């Protein structure tokens, strides 16, 4: 056998190749192991980072959602709701079984079987969505939805979904199914500002969750997927489509029989017409309470912590007051004629505008004032046809509007087609007969009314303007206007406290005062530009004699009147001049009513208040009002002033309200150039103040629009209606009051003598002769010629006209 020597270059090659292959394999394995380890480390790090970023579940155990704060009237009627989220939390047992089943069928039929995540539902939802070519079904469980709404942000990222899954699993292990369902039914958003099933039931159907029918429950259960898209207010067709899906699901999962589902489809929903049916109309009273509560407790507590606010409001009184103010302003406006149409629509816009009217005035009742579009007019018959919307045609007979005759006197055409007018519904029509309306117009002036119980200060009602929806400025609390002669009782109260009596004789004669704030001398005058000569204090106030009030102020002292005003609750700055006698310093209606409370309550003044009590969400009392009376006048002074102010209504500047036909006291007030008109009056248990004027201080109410003519009728309308069923009561007479006859003057014949009236006196101060010995003629700054009874000066500047 031949031996062949192997070349060194080839020796061991095959073993080397194998070695290299094994090395590569080992290296690859090592790399994989390292990568795996790094991945595990990275995953662990990511998990721990995710773990640290997960929110605490403690907030679920301490569930304290934002809920509605509710405002109640004195009789318990709900008058307002304040909330960032409209929600009413209810225990699970208050939700009917069919309501719970409807939501389970729509959102999570396997809720009681899974552990927070339902992988079968996720797969089924994917298949359904693929078949439908869009998203028609979701895979999230109710537990996941609770996590999403209470613990996480709504962003759509894989990190949030991972957090959601982890938390859902943990929640399912740490909470019972009932606890999770309780959170879900109270937290879920169901559209139209409603959070939770209870709020949604009230919003869409005007009932509580416990009264929901199966059909209603199925409709609500279809909303969580897309509340806006399936809203029955906006798209009833889509809402019903979703309702049917929920009912079908209830049948599919065994919650309902097919017959029950079919019956539910036929059930009427009794849907509210709009969101307006679920809200409470705000007014000056509720807005003032809201402002006070926010100032006291803060916005977060008011809008999120479910306060129960019990107010003093008398709902009936508020309704009467709003009507009295608006109707009084309308009558004032009509006295100055018709201003014509307030707008016009072209033919091309008439149809759209008619539809808008139909929506705005869905069902006008007799007495309602609505907007209308003129269709045609017959000038000779002084009659027009107008469109009220919703195919309602009305006949407008202008012969029934004599107050507008001046406007139409020189017009060839009454109105043009398309003119917009305000009308009052007199009679509703039918398919065969037209509606009947009368002409109206929106008043230009504004008004305010405040009524309180003078013994306690409880505010029964408040009107801050003619239309709260157009102006939220509260003229009862925020407007500071000159009160005119309505301020005079404060001066007379000071005089009575200083020893004057009803029989004290004053002299109504011209005066001239030097006032550095004016160019030239100040020559105040009375409203009638006449001077009555000697006059008792009683008659001077009853007939609101301006010059006498100035003399009286000068006699008792401006500082003393300031102090009296402060004791009576006037907090506004008061001018330290004699023009104070004529109400030249601005005050609010709230302040003036507060001041008069002392006259009505035997000298004890109370601060008006609007909130009786406030409770937190758990029923714990936060505050309760305690009536605090302050002695401002002696009982005798208060009664004597009340006696004089009764004369104002019986025979003085307030004669226009005599038809109240019960003991009542009051005072008119009118300012320079008839810019402000006031009437503040009271019975033993009810005190009401009224102001009328323009927001623009430069505008006059019009000729002869005094407090007795512009404001007093509003007072009378409210008081007469509100007190209609109340017994007639006399003012209580305090101790040491006696009555005696004194002379009186008549506004019709000021110089007439021999007439007498009974007046009230503190015992021992009554006159022993025809008149009291106290006589006030005027100050030393008067000239002799100006004090003669036969002369007078026409005022260059005067306040407090009546």
Short mmCIF file of C-alpha atoms in Angstrom, two decimals, residues 331-786:
data_model
loop_
_atom_site.label_atom_id
_atom_site.label_comp_id
_atom_site.label_asym_id
_atom_site.label_seq_id
_atom_site.Cartn_x
_atom_site.Cartn_y
_atom_site.Cartn_z
CA UNK A 331 -99.68 100.51 29.66
CA UNK A 332 -97.09 103.22 30.26
CA UNK A 333 -95.74 102.72 26.75
CA UNK A 334 -99.19 102.87 25.15
CA UNK A 335 -99.92 106.23 26.76
CA UNK A 336 -97.28 107.70 24.46
CA UNK A 337 -98.55 106.20 21.22
CA UNK A 338 -97.56 103.59 18.70
CA UNK A 339 -94.06 103.62 17.20
CA UNK A 340 -94.81 101.37 14.22
CA UNK A 341 -93.53 97.95 13.11
CA UNK A 342 -90.32 96.81 14.76
CA UNK A 343 -88.99 95.04 11.67
CA UNK A 344 -89.66 93.73 8.17
CA UNK A 345 -89.06 90.52 6.22
CA UNK A 346 -88.95 90.24 2.45
CA UNK A 347 -91.20 87.86 0.52
CA UNK A 348 -88.32 85.45 -0.02
CA UNK A 349 -87.79 85.19 3.75
CA UNK A 350 -91.42 84.99 4.83
CA UNK A 351 -91.71 81.18 4.75
CA UNK A 352 -88.56 80.66 6.81
CA UNK A 353 -89.62 83.33 9.28
CA UNK A 354 -93.05 81.74 9.62
CA UNK A 355 -91.40 78.44 10.52
CA UNK A 356 -89.25 80.22 13.08
CA UNK A 357 -92.39 81.73 14.63
CA UNK A 358 -94.02 78.30 14.81
CA UNK A 359 -91.01 76.97 16.70
CA UNK A 360 -90.74 80.00 19.00
CA UNK A 361 -94.46 80.10 19.86
CA UNK A 362 -95.47 76.45 19.75
CA UNK A 363 -98.87 76.94 21.35
CA UNK A 364 -99.76 80.54 22.26
CA UNK A 365 -102.61 80.99 24.72
CA UNK A 366 -105.04 83.89 25.10
CA UNK A 367 -103.19 86.74 26.77
CA UNK A 368 -99.79 85.82 25.33
CA UNK A 369 -97.95 88.54 23.42
CA UNK A 370 -96.26 87.14 20.31
CA UNK A 371 -94.55 88.32 17.16
CA UNK A 372 -96.44 88.21 13.85
CA UNK A 373 -95.88 88.93 10.15
CA UNK A 374 -98.37 91.13 8.32
CA UNK A 375 -99.96 89.36 5.33
CA UNK A 376 -102.37 92.06 4.13
CA UNK A 377 -104.41 95.04 5.35
CA UNK A 378 -107.75 96.67 4.58
CA UNK A 379 -107.26 100.37 5.31
CA UNK A 380 -110.93 101.22 5.10
CA UNK A 381 -111.89 98.51 7.58
CA UNK A 382 -108.78 99.22 9.68
CA UNK A 383 -108.14 95.51 9.77
CA UNK A 384 -105.16 93.29 8.90
CA UNK A 385 -104.37 89.62 8.48
CA UNK A 386 -101.21 88.42 10.19
CA UNK A 387 -99.28 85.15 10.27
CA UNK A 388 -98.49 83.66 13.68
CA UNK A 389 -96.54 80.71 12.25
CA UNK A 390 -97.56 77.03 11.94
CA UNK A 391 -100.26 78.00 9.40
CA UNK A 392 -102.03 80.11 12.01
CA UNK A 393 -103.67 83.17 10.47
CA UNK A 394 -105.05 85.86 12.73
CA UNK A 395 -107.29 88.90 12.33
CA UNK A 396 -105.88 92.14 13.75
CA UNK A 397 -108.59 94.76 14.28
CA UNK A 398 -106.92 98.15 14.76
CA UNK A 399 -110.17 99.72 15.92
CA UNK A 400 -109.51 98.02 19.26
CA UNK A 401 -106.25 99.95 19.64
CA UNK A 402 -107.28 103.60 20.13
CA UNK A 403 -103.89 104.27 21.73
CA UNK A 404 -102.34 103.78 18.26
CA UNK A 405 -104.80 106.04 16.42
CA UNK A 406 -102.33 108.91 16.15
CA UNK A 407 -99.85 106.74 14.26
CA UNK A 408 -102.40 105.62 11.66
CA UNK A 409 -104.26 108.95 11.33
CA UNK A 410 -102.13 110.27 8.47
CA UNK A 411 -101.16 106.94 6.87
CA UNK A 412 -102.69 105.79 3.61
CA UNK A 413 -101.54 102.21 4.27
CA UNK A 414 -101.82 100.67 7.69
CA UNK A 415 -98.94 98.23 7.32
CA UNK A 416 -96.93 96.81 4.44
CA UNK A 417 -96.80 93.13 3.68
CA UNK A 418 -93.92 91.61 5.63
CA UNK A 419 -93.99 94.11 8.50
CA UNK A 420 -93.25 92.60 11.91
CA UNK A 421 -95.63 93.56 14.70
CA UNK A 422 -96.33 92.50 18.27
CA UNK A 423 -99.83 91.24 18.99
CA UNK A 424 -101.74 89.85 21.94
CA UNK A 425 -103.73 86.65 21.44
CA UNK A 426 -107.38 87.36 22.24
CA UNK A 427 -108.95 84.14 20.96
CA UNK A 428 -107.55 80.94 19.49
CA UNK A 429 -108.70 79.86 16.06
CA UNK A 430 -109.47 76.52 14.45
CA UNK A 431 -109.18 74.90 11.03
CA UNK A 432 -112.12 77.00 9.82
CA UNK A 433 -111.84 80.19 11.89
CA UNK A 434 -108.90 82.59 12.20
CA UNK A 435 -107.27 83.59 15.45
CA UNK A 436 -108.12 87.00 16.91
CA UNK A 437 -105.32 89.29 18.08
CA UNK A 438 -104.90 92.90 19.25
CA UNK A 439 -102.04 95.31 18.67
CA UNK A 440 -99.18 95.53 21.17
CA UNK A 441 -95.64 96.86 21.25
CA UNK A 442 -92.57 96.18 23.33
CA UNK A 443 -92.23 98.79 26.10
CA UNK A 444 -89.10 100.91 26.07
CA UNK A 445 -88.95 101.65 29.80
CA UNK A 446 -87.66 99.24 32.42
CA UNK A 447 -89.05 98.36 35.81
CA UNK A 448 -88.23 96.54 39.04
CA UNK A 449 -90.27 95.16 41.92
CA UNK A 450 -89.25 93.80 45.33
CA UNK A 451 -91.69 92.37 47.86
CA UNK A 452 -90.76 91.28 51.40
CA UNK A 453 -92.34 90.38 54.70
CA UNK A 454 -91.52 93.50 56.74
CA UNK A 455 -91.51 91.58 60.03
CA UNK A 456 -88.88 89.02 58.98
CA UNK A 457 -87.24 90.44 55.85
CA UNK A 458 -88.14 87.33 53.85
CA UNK A 459 -88.08 88.19 50.13
CA UNK A 460 -91.22 86.82 48.52
CA UNK A 461 -90.35 87.83 44.97
CA UNK A 462 -88.03 90.00 42.95
CA UNK A 463 -88.25 91.37 39.41
CA UNK A 464 -85.13 93.06 38.10
CA UNK A 465 -86.39 94.01 34.65
CA UNK A 466 -89.10 93.40 32.08
CA UNK A 467 -87.35 90.50 30.33
CA UNK A 468 -84.60 88.51 32.07
CA UNK A 469 -83.77 86.61 28.88
CA UNK A 470 -82.71 89.88 27.23
CA UNK A 471 -81.06 91.62 30.19
CA UNK A 472 -79.72 90.01 33.37
CA UNK A 473 -79.00 93.39 34.98
CA UNK A 474 -80.94 93.40 38.24
CA UNK A 475 -82.53 96.82 38.70
CA UNK A 476 -83.81 95.85 42.15
CA UNK A 477 -80.33 95.37 43.61
CA UNK A 478 -77.77 96.75 41.15
CA UNK A 479 -79.34 100.00 39.95
CA UNK A 480 -78.80 103.11 42.07
CA UNK A 481 -81.34 105.73 41.11
CA UNK A 482 -82.58 108.94 42.69
CA UNK A 483 -85.63 108.09 44.82
CA UNK A 484 -87.25 111.52 44.61
CA UNK A 485 -89.97 112.05 47.18
CA UNK A 486 -89.84 108.40 48.21
CA UNK A 487 -86.91 109.50 50.39
CA UNK A 488 -88.99 112.08 52.28
CA UNK A 489 -90.38 109.68 54.92
CA UNK A 490 -86.82 109.30 56.24
CA UNK A 491 -86.66 113.06 56.83
CA UNK A 492 -90.10 113.12 58.42
CA UNK A 493 -89.17 110.16 60.65
CA UNK A 494 -86.17 112.17 61.87
CA UNK A 495 -88.43 115.15 62.58
CA UNK A 496 -90.94 113.02 64.49
CA UNK A 497 -88.12 111.56 66.58
CA UNK A 498 -86.98 115.10 67.38
CA UNK A 499 -90.39 116.19 68.70
CA UNK A 500 -92.41 117.24 65.65
CA UNK A 501 -95.99 115.98 65.46
CA UNK A 502 -98.55 115.48 62.71
CA UNK A 503 -100.05 118.82 63.70
CA UNK A 504 -96.82 120.81 63.55
CA UNK A 505 -97.43 123.75 61.23
CA UNK A 506 -94.95 124.38 58.46
CA UNK A 507 -95.06 127.08 55.82
CA UNK A 508 -95.06 126.16 52.16
CA UNK A 509 -93.51 129.29 50.65
CA UNK A 510 -90.77 130.06 48.13
CA UNK A 511 -87.11 129.95 49.14
CA UNK A 512 -83.87 130.81 47.44
CA UNK A 513 -80.66 129.00 48.35
CA UNK A 514 -77.14 129.65 47.28
CA UNK A 515 -75.60 126.44 45.91
CA UNK A 516 -71.96 126.55 44.73
CA UNK A 517 -72.58 123.51 42.55
CA UNK A 518 -75.09 125.45 40.44
CA UNK A 519 -74.80 128.52 38.26
CA UNK A 520 -76.81 131.05 40.20
CA UNK A 521 -79.26 130.49 43.01
CA UNK A 522 -81.28 127.37 43.69
CA UNK A 523 -85.01 128.05 43.68
CA UNK A 524 -86.72 124.75 44.49
CA UNK A 525 -90.39 124.48 43.65
CA UNK A 526 -93.32 122.16 44.17
CA UNK A 527 -94.61 119.90 41.42
CA UNK A 528 -97.66 122.11 40.84
CA UNK A 529 -95.50 125.28 40.85
CA UNK A 530 -97.69 126.67 43.64
CA UNK A 531 -97.22 127.35 47.35
CA UNK A 532 -99.91 126.52 49.88
CA UNK A 533 -98.79 128.67 52.81
CA UNK A 534 -99.27 127.29 56.34
CA UNK A 535 -99.63 123.50 56.26
CA UNK A 536 -99.48 120.74 58.87
CA UNK A 537 -96.63 118.28 58.80
CA UNK A 538 -99.15 115.55 58.02
CA UNK A 539 -100.50 117.31 54.93
CA UNK A 540 -97.03 118.32 53.78
CA UNK A 541 -95.99 114.66 53.51
CA UNK A 542 -99.34 113.43 52.21
CA UNK A 543 -99.19 115.94 49.35
CA UNK A 544 -95.41 115.72 49.01
CA UNK A 545 -94.63 119.42 49.24
CA UNK A 546 -91.03 119.83 48.15
CA UNK A 547 -90.21 123.17 49.73
CA UNK A 548 -91.53 122.05 53.10
CA UNK A 549 -89.30 118.97 52.99
CA UNK A 550 -86.27 121.19 52.35
CA UNK A 551 -87.16 123.43 55.27
CA UNK A 552 -87.72 120.41 57.49
CA UNK A 553 -84.36 118.91 56.53
CA UNK A 554 -82.65 122.19 57.34
CA UNK A 555 -84.43 122.32 60.67
CA UNK A 556 -83.64 118.79 61.88
CA UNK A 557 -80.13 118.76 60.40
CA UNK A 558 -78.58 117.01 57.44
CA UNK A 559 -76.28 114.96 59.68
CA UNK A 560 -79.21 113.70 61.74
CA UNK A 561 -81.01 112.60 58.58
CA UNK A 562 -77.83 110.84 57.41
CA UNK A 563 -77.69 108.93 60.68
CA UNK A 564 -81.37 108.04 60.43
CA UNK A 565 -80.87 106.77 56.87
CA UNK A 566 -77.99 104.57 58.02
CA UNK A 567 -80.09 103.14 60.84
CA UNK A 568 -82.78 102.36 58.29
CA UNK A 569 -80.38 100.44 56.06
CA UNK A 570 -79.37 103.02 53.43
CA UNK A 571 -75.73 102.28 52.64
CA UNK A 572 -75.27 104.33 49.47
CA UNK A 573 -73.43 107.68 49.68
CA UNK A 574 -75.77 110.55 50.52
CA UNK A 575 -75.20 114.14 49.45
CA UNK A 576 -74.63 116.52 52.40
CA UNK A 577 -76.81 119.21 50.83
CA UNK A 578 -80.43 120.28 51.07
CA UNK A 579 -81.22 118.54 47.75
CA UNK A 580 -81.20 115.35 49.85
CA UNK A 581 -84.73 116.36 50.91
CA UNK A 582 -85.88 115.79 47.34
CA UNK A 583 -84.17 112.43 46.87
CA UNK A 584 -81.16 113.63 44.87
CA UNK A 585 -78.86 110.84 46.15
CA UNK A 586 -79.06 107.50 44.37
CA UNK A 587 -80.17 104.41 46.28
CA UNK A 588 -81.20 100.90 45.29
CA UNK A 589 -84.74 99.56 45.50
CA UNK A 590 -83.38 96.94 47.92
CA UNK A 591 -82.13 99.68 50.27
CA UNK A 592 -85.33 101.70 50.11
CA UNK A 593 -87.54 98.70 50.81
CA UNK A 594 -85.29 97.77 53.72
CA UNK A 595 -85.69 101.30 55.12
CA UNK A 596 -89.49 101.17 54.88
CA UNK A 597 -89.52 97.84 56.76
CA UNK A 598 -88.98 99.78 59.99
CA UNK A 599 -92.08 101.89 59.29
CA UNK A 600 -94.17 98.75 58.78
CA UNK A 601 -92.74 96.75 61.71
CA UNK A 602 -93.13 99.24 64.58
CA UNK A 603 -89.64 100.63 64.25
CA UNK A 604 -87.75 97.34 63.90
CA UNK A 605 -85.75 97.19 60.68
CA UNK A 606 -84.81 93.90 59.05
CA UNK A 607 -82.37 93.23 56.23
CA UNK A 608 -84.15 91.48 53.35
CA UNK A 609 -82.87 87.95 52.78
CA UNK A 610 -83.40 85.30 50.10
CA UNK A 611 -81.87 82.07 51.45
CA UNK A 612 -83.43 80.19 54.36
CA UNK A 613 -80.97 77.29 54.57
CA UNK A 614 -78.21 75.50 52.65
CA UNK A 615 -77.32 71.80 52.93
CA UNK A 616 -74.39 69.89 51.46
CA UNK A 617 -74.68 66.76 49.32
CA UNK A 618 -74.90 64.58 52.43
CA UNK A 619 -77.70 66.62 54.03
CA UNK A 620 -75.44 68.40 56.52
CA UNK A 621 -76.66 71.91 57.37
CA UNK A 622 -74.21 74.56 56.18
CA UNK A 623 -76.20 77.64 57.08
CA UNK A 624 -79.62 78.66 58.37
CA UNK A 625 -80.88 82.22 58.34
CA UNK A 626 -81.64 83.82 61.68
CA UNK A 627 -83.96 86.83 61.57
CA UNK A 628 -82.20 89.83 63.06
CA UNK A 629 -84.25 92.92 63.85
CA UNK A 630 -82.63 96.24 64.70
CA UNK A 631 -84.39 99.06 66.50
CA UNK A 632 -84.31 102.05 64.12
CA UNK A 633 -87.32 104.03 65.36
CA UNK A 634 -89.54 104.06 68.37
CA UNK A 635 -92.78 102.09 67.86
CA UNK A 636 -94.71 105.34 68.27
CA UNK A 637 -92.75 107.18 65.56
CA UNK A 638 -93.12 104.24 63.19
CA UNK A 639 -96.86 104.13 63.72
CA UNK A 640 -97.34 107.90 63.34
CA UNK A 641 -95.41 107.79 60.07
CA UNK A 642 -97.50 104.80 58.96
CA UNK A 643 -100.64 106.77 59.80
CA UNK A 644 -99.49 109.68 57.63
CA UNK A 645 -98.53 107.35 54.77
CA UNK A 646 -102.02 105.86 54.89
CA UNK A 647 -103.18 109.38 54.13
CA UNK A 648 -100.92 109.42 51.07
CA UNK A 649 -103.01 106.59 49.63
CA UNK A 650 -106.40 107.86 50.81
CA UNK A 651 -106.05 111.48 49.72
CA UNK A 652 -102.53 112.30 48.59
CA UNK A 653 -100.14 111.54 45.75
CA UNK A 654 -100.90 107.80 46.03
CA UNK A 655 -104.64 108.10 45.45
CA UNK A 656 -104.37 105.90 42.35
CA UNK A 657 -104.04 102.80 44.56
CA UNK A 658 -107.02 103.48 46.85
CA UNK A 659 -108.86 100.57 45.26
CA UNK A 660 -106.71 98.14 47.23
CA UNK A 661 -109.54 98.52 49.77
CA UNK A 662 -107.56 97.59 52.86
CA UNK A 663 -105.33 99.49 55.30
CA UNK A 664 -102.16 100.34 53.41
CA UNK A 665 -99.43 102.95 53.62
CA UNK A 666 -97.16 104.17 50.86
CA UNK A 667 -95.20 106.94 49.26
CA UNK A 668 -94.69 108.03 45.68
CA UNK A 669 -91.45 109.31 44.27
CA UNK A 670 -90.62 111.11 41.03
CA UNK A 671 -87.34 112.68 40.02
CA UNK A 672 -86.31 115.69 38.00
CA UNK A 673 -87.55 115.66 34.40
CA UNK A 674 -89.64 112.55 35.15
CA UNK A 675 -86.72 110.14 34.73
CA UNK A 676 -87.55 107.88 37.68
CA UNK A 677 -90.91 106.86 39.14
CA UNK A 678 -91.27 105.05 42.48
CA UNK A 679 -93.92 103.68 44.75
CA UNK A 680 -93.11 101.96 48.03
CA UNK A 681 -96.05 100.78 50.08
CA UNK A 682 -97.07 98.22 52.65
CA UNK A 683 -99.79 96.47 54.57
CA UNK A 684 -99.11 94.96 58.02
CA UNK A 685 -97.51 91.83 56.52
CA UNK A 686 -96.39 92.77 53.02
CA UNK A 687 -94.02 95.49 51.85
CA UNK A 688 -93.49 96.12 48.14
CA UNK A 689 -91.40 98.64 46.26
CA UNK A 690 -91.61 99.47 42.55
CA UNK A 691 -89.25 101.48 40.34
CA UNK A 692 -89.84 102.51 36.71
CA UNK A 693 -87.39 104.29 34.44
CA UNK A 694 -84.97 103.96 31.54
CA UNK A 695 -81.54 102.41 31.81
CA UNK A 696 -80.32 105.48 30.00
CA UNK A 697 -80.49 108.14 32.74
CA UNK A 698 -80.96 110.85 30.12
CA UNK A 699 -84.40 109.63 29.01
CA UNK A 700 -87.67 110.83 30.49
CA UNK A 701 -90.66 108.58 31.04
CA UNK A 702 -92.86 111.18 29.38
CA UNK A 703 -95.23 113.98 30.37
CA UNK A 704 -96.99 113.52 33.73
CA UNK A 705 -95.43 110.08 34.30
CA UNK A 706 -95.06 110.50 38.05
CA UNK A 707 -94.63 107.82 40.66
CA UNK A 708 -98.36 107.85 41.26
CA UNK A 709 -99.08 107.25 37.57
CA UNK A 710 -96.20 105.10 36.29
CA UNK A 711 -95.15 103.00 39.31
CA UNK A 712 -98.17 102.89 41.64
CA UNK A 713 -100.42 100.91 39.22
CA UNK A 714 -97.80 98.14 39.10
CA UNK A 715 -97.75 98.07 42.89
CA UNK A 716 -101.54 97.95 43.02
CA UNK A 717 -101.79 95.15 40.44
CA UNK A 718 -99.39 92.95 42.37
CA UNK A 719 -100.66 93.72 45.88
CA UNK A 720 -104.34 93.39 45.01
CA UNK A 721 -103.88 90.01 43.34
CA UNK A 722 -101.50 88.60 45.91
CA UNK A 723 -103.64 89.67 48.87
CA UNK A 724 -106.94 88.76 47.25
CA UNK A 725 -107.57 85.79 49.56
CA UNK A 726 -105.88 87.29 52.63
CA UNK A 727 -107.94 88.72 55.51
CA UNK A 728 -108.02 92.48 55.90
CA UNK A 729 -105.80 93.56 58.81
CA UNK A 730 -105.23 96.87 60.57
CA UNK A 731 -101.86 98.17 61.58
CA UNK A 732 -101.28 97.41 65.27
CA UNK A 733 -101.36 100.52 67.47
CA UNK A 734 -98.51 100.68 70.00
CA UNK A 735 -98.89 101.91 73.57
CA UNK A 736 -99.22 105.61 74.35
CA UNK A 737 -100.77 106.48 70.98
CA UNK A 738 -103.86 108.68 71.00
CA UNK A 739 -105.87 110.27 68.21
CA UNK A 740 -107.04 113.84 67.83
CA UNK A 741 -108.63 115.98 65.16
CA UNK A 742 -106.46 118.43 63.26
CA UNK A 743 -107.11 120.67 60.23
CA UNK A 744 -106.34 119.29 56.80
CA UNK A 745 -105.89 120.69 53.35
CA UNK A 746 -107.17 119.23 50.13
CA UNK A 747 -105.15 118.91 46.97
CA UNK A 748 -108.22 120.11 45.07
CA UNK A 749 -108.57 123.21 47.25
CA UNK A 750 -105.44 123.86 49.33
CA UNK A 751 -106.80 127.08 50.77
CA UNK A 752 -110.03 125.50 51.96
CA UNK A 753 -110.47 125.74 55.74
CA UNK A 754 -112.68 124.09 58.30
CA UNK A 755 -111.92 120.54 57.23
CA UNK A 756 -110.56 118.13 59.82
CA UNK A 757 -109.03 114.68 60.02
CA UNK A 758 -107.89 112.39 62.78
CA UNK A 759 -104.15 112.15 63.39
CA UNK A 760 -102.02 109.99 65.66
CA UNK A 761 -99.98 111.42 68.53
CA UNK A 762 -97.82 110.18 71.34
CA UNK A 763 -99.87 110.67 74.49
CA UNK A 764 -99.24 114.13 75.92
CA UNK A 765 -98.15 115.69 72.60
CA UNK A 766 -101.54 116.04 70.91
CA UNK A 767 -102.60 119.63 70.10
CA UNK A 768 -104.94 121.39 72.49
CA UNK A 769 -106.07 123.94 69.92
CA UNK A 770 -106.73 124.00 66.17
CA UNK A 771 -103.06 123.59 65.43
CA UNK A 772 -99.79 122.67 67.07
CA UNK A 773 -97.57 125.38 68.49
CA UNK A 774 -94.51 124.21 66.51
CA UNK A 775 -94.27 126.34 63.40
CA UNK A 776 -91.56 126.18 60.74
CA UNK A 777 -91.46 129.11 58.33
CA UNK A 778 -88.09 128.79 56.69
CA UNK A 779 -84.43 129.59 57.08
CA UNK A 780 -82.76 132.95 57.50
CA UNK A 781 -81.48 132.82 53.95
CA UNK A 782 -84.97 133.50 52.55
CA UNK A 783 -85.74 137.02 51.42
CA UNK A 784 -88.83 138.75 52.73
CA UNK A 785 -90.36 139.07 49.28
CA UNK A 786 -89.94 135.35 48.62
#
